[in-house]
mmCIF file of C-alpha atoms in Angstrom:
data_model
loop_
_atom_site.group_PDB
_atom_site.id
_atom_site.type_symbol
_atom_site.label_atom_id
_atom_site.label_comp_id
_atom_site.label_asym_id
_atom_site.label_seq_id
_atom_site.Cartn_x
_atom_site.Cartn_y
_atom_site.Cartn_z
ATOM 1 C CA UNK A 1 2.838 -15.712 27.767
ATOM 2 C CA UNK A 2 5.325 -14.815 25.025
ATOM 3 C CA UNK A 3 4.502 -11.985 22.742
ATOM 4 C CA UNK A 4 6.217 -10.242 19.809
ATOM 5 C CA UNK A 5 4.581 -7.247 18.243
ATOM 6 C CA UNK A 6 5.310 -5.712 14.726
ATOM 7 C CA UNK A 7 3.290 -3.648 12.391
ATOM 8 C CA UNK A 8 1.366 -5.648 9.932
ATOM 9 C CA UNK A 9 2.247 -3.637 6.977
ATOM 10 C CA UNK A 10 4.318 -0.478 5.960
ATOM 11 C CA UNK A 11 4.583 1.540 2.840
ATOM 12 C CA UNK A 12 7.682 3.526 1.854
ATOM 13 C CA UNK A 13 9.103 5.218 -1.315
ATOM 14 C CA UNK A 14 12.104 4.106 -3.267
ATOM 15 C CA UNK A 15 15.107 5.992 -2.140
ATOM 16 C CA UNK A 16 13.724 6.777 1.296
ATOM 17 C CA UNK A 17 14.286 5.466 4.846
ATOM 18 C CA UNK A 18 12.001 3.175 6.781
ATOM 19 C CA UNK A 19 12.083 1.959 10.427
ATOM 20 C CA UNK A 20 10.352 -1.209 11.331
ATOM 21 C CA UNK A 21 9.617 -1.696 15.094
ATOM 22 C CA UNK A 22 9.398 -4.863 17.100
ATOM 23 C CA UNK A 23 8.617 -5.025 20.868
ATOM 24 C CA UNK A 24 8.653 -8.164 22.817
ATOM 25 C CA UNK A 25 7.762 -9.753 26.103
ATOM 26 C CA UNK A 26 9.388 -13.221 26.410
ATOM 27 C CA UNK A 27 10.572 -15.616 29.088
ATOM 28 C CA UNK A 28 14.141 -14.741 29.114
ATOM 29 C CA UNK A 29 16.293 -13.152 26.314
ATOM 30 C CA UNK A 30 19.145 -14.462 24.483
ATOM 31 C CA UNK A 31 19.118 -12.365 21.494
ATOM 32 C CA UNK A 32 16.858 -11.014 18.736
ATOM 33 C CA UNK A 33 17.057 -11.726 15.013
ATOM 34 C CA UNK A 34 15.730 -9.999 11.908
ATOM 35 C CA UNK A 35 15.025 -11.996 8.841
ATOM 36 C CA UNK A 36 13.971 -10.843 5.319
ATOM 37 C CA UNK A 37 11.518 -12.964 3.480
ATOM 38 C CA UNK A 38 10.323 -12.439 -0.168
ATOM 39 C CA UNK A 39 6.975 -13.823 -1.083
ATOM 40 C CA UNK A 40 7.117 -17.722 -1.395
ATOM 41 C CA UNK A 41 10.864 -18.007 -0.550
ATOM 42 C CA UNK A 42 12.799 -18.769 2.522
ATOM 43 C CA UNK A 43 13.617 -16.249 5.328
ATOM 44 C CA UNK A 44 17.249 -15.036 4.954
ATOM 45 C CA UNK A 45 19.330 -13.762 7.879
ATOM 46 C CA UNK A 46 19.761 -10.019 8.241
ATOM 47 C CA UNK A 47 20.962 -9.315 11.887
ATOM 48 C CA UNK A 48 21.494 -10.494 15.221
ATOM 49 C CA UNK A 49 21.497 -8.162 18.400
ATOM 50 C CA UNK A 50 22.187 -9.481 22.034
ATOM 51 C CA UNK A 51 23.637 -6.186 23.424
ATOM 52 C CA UNK A 52 22.020 -2.862 23.550
ATOM 53 C CA UNK A 53 22.838 -0.396 20.732
ATOM 54 C CA UNK A 54 22.911 -0.043 17.021
ATOM 55 C CA UNK A 55 24.434 -2.470 14.652
ATOM 56 C CA UNK A 56 25.164 -1.273 11.098
ATOM 57 C CA UNK A 57 25.523 -3.498 8.069
ATOM 58 C CA UNK A 58 25.430 -1.553 4.660
ATOM 59 C CA UNK A 59 21.907 -0.050 4.079
ATOM 60 C CA UNK A 60 20.509 -2.065 7.079
ATOM 61 C CA UNK A 61 20.860 -1.312 10.606
ATOM 62 C CA UNK A 62 19.184 -2.943 13.706
ATOM 63 C CA UNK A 63 18.926 -1.432 17.147
ATOM 64 C CA UNK A 64 18.034 -3.088 20.464
ATOM 65 C CA UNK A 65 17.026 -1.831 23.838
ATOM 66 C CA UNK A 66 16.802 -4.758 26.184
ATOM 67 C CA UNK A 67 15.270 -2.568 29.153
ATOM 68 C CA UNK A 68 12.423 -1.527 27.002
ATOM 69 C CA UNK A 69 11.960 -4.817 25.315
ATOM 70 C CA UNK A 70 12.354 -3.042 21.906
ATOM 71 C CA UNK A 71 14.141 -3.407 18.675
ATOM 72 C CA UNK A 72 13.989 -1.764 15.268
ATOM 73 C CA UNK A 73 15.313 -2.436 11.763
ATOM 74 C CA UNK A 74 16.271 0.523 9.750
ATOM 75 C CA UNK A 75 16.472 0.438 5.952
ATOM 76 C CA UNK A 76 18.170 3.214 4.090
ATOM 77 C CA UNK A 77 18.126 4.070 0.457
ATOM 78 C CA UNK A 78 15.243 1.764 -0.169
ATOM 79 C CA UNK A 79 15.216 -0.168 -3.422
ATOM 80 C CA UNK A 80 12.285 -2.034 -5.091
ATOM 81 C CA UNK A 81 13.806 -5.332 -4.159
ATOM 82 C CA UNK A 82 13.490 -4.485 -0.450
ATOM 83 C CA UNK A 83 9.726 -5.143 -0.824
ATOM 84 C CA UNK A 84 9.418 -8.270 1.387
ATOM 85 C CA UNK A 85 8.210 -9.264 4.904
ATOM 86 C CA UNK A 86 10.694 -8.602 7.790
ATOM 87 C CA UNK A 87 10.424 -11.030 10.611
ATOM 88 C CA UNK A 88 11.512 -10.200 14.061
ATOM 89 C CA UNK A 89 12.341 -13.289 16.287
ATOM 90 C CA UNK A 90 13.587 -13.413 20.009
ATOM 91 C CA UNK A 91 15.604 -16.267 21.509
ATOM 92 C CA UNK A 92 14.159 -17.156 24.739
ATOM 93 C CA UNK A 93 15.553 -18.685 27.893
ATOM 94 C CA UNK A 94 15.112 -22.095 26.451
ATOM 95 C CA UNK A 95 17.073 -21.068 23.331
ATOM 96 C CA UNK A 96 13.904 -21.332 21.285
ATOM 97 C CA UNK A 97 13.072 -18.737 18.526
ATOM 98 C CA UNK A 98 9.811 -16.914 19.158
ATOM 99 C CA UNK A 99 8.658 -15.346 15.891
ATOM 100 C CA UNK A 100 6.678 -12.116 15.291
ATOM 101 C CA UNK A 101 4.108 -12.251 12.632
ATOM 102 C CA UNK A 102 6.235 -10.232 10.201
ATOM 103 C CA UNK A 103 5.944 -6.785 8.700
ATOM 104 C CA UNK A 104 5.007 -6.599 5.105
ATOM 105 C CA UNK A 105 7.003 -3.722 3.519
ATOM 106 C CA UNK A 106 5.731 -2.297 0.192
ATOM 107 C CA UNK A 107 8.093 0.026 -1.713
ATOM 108 C CA UNK A 108 6.488 2.466 -4.173
ATOM 109 C CA UNK A 109 8.418 4.080 -6.904
ATOM 110 C CA UNK B 1 28.878 -21.295 2.272
ATOM 111 C CA UNK B 2 25.529 -20.933 4.119
ATOM 112 C CA UNK B 3 23.546 -23.144 1.775
ATOM 113 C CA UNK B 4 20.771 -25.417 2.850
ATOM 114 C CA UNK B 5 19.145 -27.435 0.202
ATOM 115 C CA UNK B 6 15.721 -28.978 0.024
ATOM 116 C CA UNK B 7 13.989 -31.352 -2.326
ATOM 117 C CA UNK B 8 11.633 -31.320 -3.925
ATOM 118 C CA UNK B 9 10.781 -27.846 -4.494
ATOM 119 C CA UNK B 10 7.095 -28.452 -5.042
ATOM 120 C CA UNK B 11 5.012 -31.535 -4.067
ATOM 121 C CA UNK B 12 1.301 -32.410 -4.720
ATOM 122 C CA UNK B 13 0.163 -35.531 -2.934
ATOM 123 C CA UNK B 14 -3.152 -37.283 -2.212
ATOM 124 C CA UNK B 15 -4.337 -38.088 1.318
ATOM 125 C CA UNK B 16 -3.463 -41.661 0.996
ATOM 126 C CA UNK B 17 0.044 -41.123 -0.357
ATOM 127 C CA UNK B 18 3.357 -41.429 1.325
ATOM 128 C CA UNK B 19 6.154 -39.064 0.511
ATOM 129 C CA UNK B 20 9.226 -37.726 1.935
ATOM 130 C CA UNK B 21 10.901 -34.170 2.014
ATOM 131 C CA UNK B 22 14.624 -34.013 2.159
ATOM 132 C CA UNK B 23 17.056 -31.424 3.606
ATOM 133 C CA UNK B 24 20.855 -31.275 3.436
ATOM 134 C CA UNK B 25 23.486 -29.021 4.747
ATOM 135 C CA UNK B 26 27.174 -29.103 4.705
ATOM 136 C CA UNK B 27 28.117 -26.355 6.963
ATOM 137 C CA UNK B 28 28.961 -28.700 9.816
ATOM 138 C CA UNK B 29 25.858 -27.564 11.744
ATOM 139 C CA UNK B 30 24.776 -29.786 14.647
ATOM 140 C CA UNK B 31 21.203 -28.498 14.840
ATOM 141 C CA UNK B 32 18.483 -28.933 12.179
ATOM 142 C CA UNK B 33 14.933 -27.791 12.152
ATOM 143 C CA UNK B 34 11.622 -28.403 10.303
ATOM 144 C CA UNK B 35 9.185 -25.474 10.055
ATOM 145 C CA UNK B 36 5.693 -25.228 8.569
ATOM 146 C CA UNK B 37 4.618 -21.863 7.271
ATOM 147 C CA UNK B 38 1.294 -20.944 6.139
ATOM 148 C CA UNK B 39 0.685 -17.815 3.883
ATOM 149 C CA UNK B 40 1.168 -14.565 5.635
ATOM 150 C CA UNK B 41 2.164 -16.199 8.775
ATOM 151 C CA UNK B 42 5.642 -16.662 10.614
ATOM 152 C CA UNK B 43 7.352 -20.043 10.580
ATOM 153 C CA UNK B 44 5.884 -22.567 12.895
ATOM 154 C CA UNK B 45 8.413 -24.887 14.617
ATOM 155 C CA UNK B 46 7.738 -28.576 14.114
ATOM 156 C CA UNK B 47 10.835 -30.488 15.104
ATOM 157 C CA UNK B 48 14.508 -29.729 16.253
ATOM 158 C CA UNK B 49 17.309 -32.284 16.001
ATOM 159 C CA UNK B 50 20.488 -31.563 18.132
ATOM 160 C CA UNK B 51 23.541 -33.805 17.447
ATOM 161 C CA UNK B 52 21.170 -36.149 15.376
ATOM 162 C CA UNK B 53 18.910 -36.585 18.308
ATOM 163 C CA UNK B 54 15.311 -35.264 18.368
ATOM 164 C CA UNK B 55 15.273 -32.645 20.999
ATOM 165 C CA UNK B 56 12.002 -30.838 20.378
ATOM 166 C CA UNK B 57 8.757 -32.166 19.006
ATOM 167 C CA UNK B 58 6.188 -29.435 19.092
ATOM 168 C CA UNK B 59 3.075 -31.673 19.523
ATOM 169 C CA UNK B 60 3.169 -32.419 15.738
ATOM 170 C CA UNK B 61 0.605 -35.080 14.559
ATOM 171 C CA UNK B 62 2.071 -38.563 13.918
ATOM 172 C CA UNK B 63 1.416 -38.368 10.146
ATOM 173 C CA UNK B 64 4.557 -36.216 10.190
ATOM 174 C CA UNK B 65 7.656 -38.223 10.970
ATOM 175 C CA UNK B 66 11.148 -36.791 11.030
ATOM 176 C CA UNK B 67 14.331 -38.679 10.578
ATOM 177 C CA UNK B 68 17.903 -37.546 10.928
ATOM 178 C CA UNK B 69 20.294 -40.201 9.190
ATOM 179 C CA UNK B 70 23.376 -38.263 9.815
ATOM 180 C CA UNK B 71 24.386 -34.709 10.857
ATOM 181 C CA UNK B 72 24.073 -33.511 7.260
ATOM 182 C CA UNK B 73 20.611 -34.828 6.311
ATOM 183 C CA UNK B 74 17.232 -34.408 7.601
ATOM 184 C CA UNK B 75 14.069 -35.953 6.303
ATOM 185 C CA UNK B 76 10.449 -35.526 6.882
ATOM 186 C CA UNK B 77 8.247 -38.487 6.139
ATOM 187 C CA UNK B 78 4.596 -37.730 5.179
ATOM 188 C CA UNK B 79 1.708 -40.135 5.428
ATOM 189 C CA UNK B 80 -2.072 -39.639 5.356
ATOM 190 C CA UNK B 81 -1.966 -35.889 5.254
ATOM 191 C CA UNK B 82 -4.880 -33.606 5.341
ATOM 192 C CA UNK B 83 -5.635 -30.735 2.957
ATOM 193 C CA UNK B 84 -4.947 -28.267 5.823
ATOM 194 C CA UNK B 85 -1.405 -29.505 6.024
ATOM 195 C CA UNK B 86 -0.747 -27.635 2.684
ATOM 196 C CA UNK B 87 1.904 -25.185 3.426
ATOM 197 C CA UNK B 88 5.581 -24.189 2.804
ATOM 198 C CA UNK B 89 7.765 -26.629 4.648
ATOM 199 C CA UNK B 90 11.169 -25.010 5.661
ATOM 200 C CA UNK B 91 14.270 -26.726 6.775
ATOM 201 C CA UNK B 92 16.982 -24.774 8.688
ATOM 202 C CA UNK B 93 20.197 -25.466 10.443
ATOM 203 C CA UNK B 94 22.353 -23.723 12.963
ATOM 204 C CA UNK B 95 25.732 -24.315 14.344
ATOM 205 C CA UNK B 96 24.327 -25.401 17.696
ATOM 206 C CA UNK B 97 21.275 -24.918 19.833
ATOM 207 C CA UNK B 98 22.725 -22.557 22.331
ATOM 208 C CA UNK B 99 24.781 -19.325 22.215
ATOM 209 C CA UNK B 100 25.317 -16.384 19.986
ATOM 210 C CA UNK B 101 25.971 -18.697 17.195
ATOM 211 C CA UNK B 102 22.463 -19.981 16.851
ATOM 212 C CA UNK B 103 21.635 -18.123 13.622
ATOM 213 C CA UNK B 104 19.408 -20.407 11.591
ATOM 214 C CA UNK B 105 20.038 -20.710 7.963
ATOM 215 C CA UNK B 106 16.934 -21.654 5.984
ATOM 216 C CA UNK B 107 16.646 -23.877 2.852
ATOM 217 C CA UNK B 108 14.421 -22.646 -0.043
ATOM 218 C CA UNK B 109 11.436 -24.720 1.264
ATOM 219 C CA UNK B 110 9.109 -27.360 -0.251
ATOM 220 C CA UNK B 111 5.689 -25.998 -1.403
ATOM 221 C CA UNK B 112 3.338 -28.943 -0.351
ATOM 222 C CA UNK B 113 -0.218 -29.183 -1.696
ATOM 223 C CA UNK B 114 -2.429 -31.943 -0.306
ATOM 224 C CA UNK B 115 -5.459 -32.802 -2.479
#
């Protein structure tokens, strides 16, 4: 079967750094997405990784290791508005998006 | 412009009603999607249209009927829904179904309540 694992919930402090991990076992791999979703709103695209390594985009970075079936999203200089769910999704061999259950990130002052 | 629009924003309907959800994008994307999302769960794929043809139907009950009148519009017709169908319905689009350009851009969703 296809499986994507993320922690259910994480808490961090404003101004700090947090790393949200995602491990996956899927039938084939054609890339991994990270989306941010505020409560009651639509997911918004954060990053896409298809090759191993780190992609940096402002305060957010995403890392991929295909051999380990592992990715993480790194958020720096946390702000209160970063409180949201973060969804990891893998594109499988049929080019379908397989979604993780999401990680709810709580930022405390 | 990465905007996908959806109407209405909120919808309350009875189990005997017929209603439609609408989605529009003007990014020239050729793939469009309907998702259903329950609270604290990831989006659940319902339908995929690719080049205006239905390419994926994830065993969705027939009380949900999708329609793609043209490459910019996607509708979801609702009839005889059940209270358990209450959810956030998300529309998304992507440039194509395959390849590295397959980033899906989501609309704001329709919050549906079935009484």
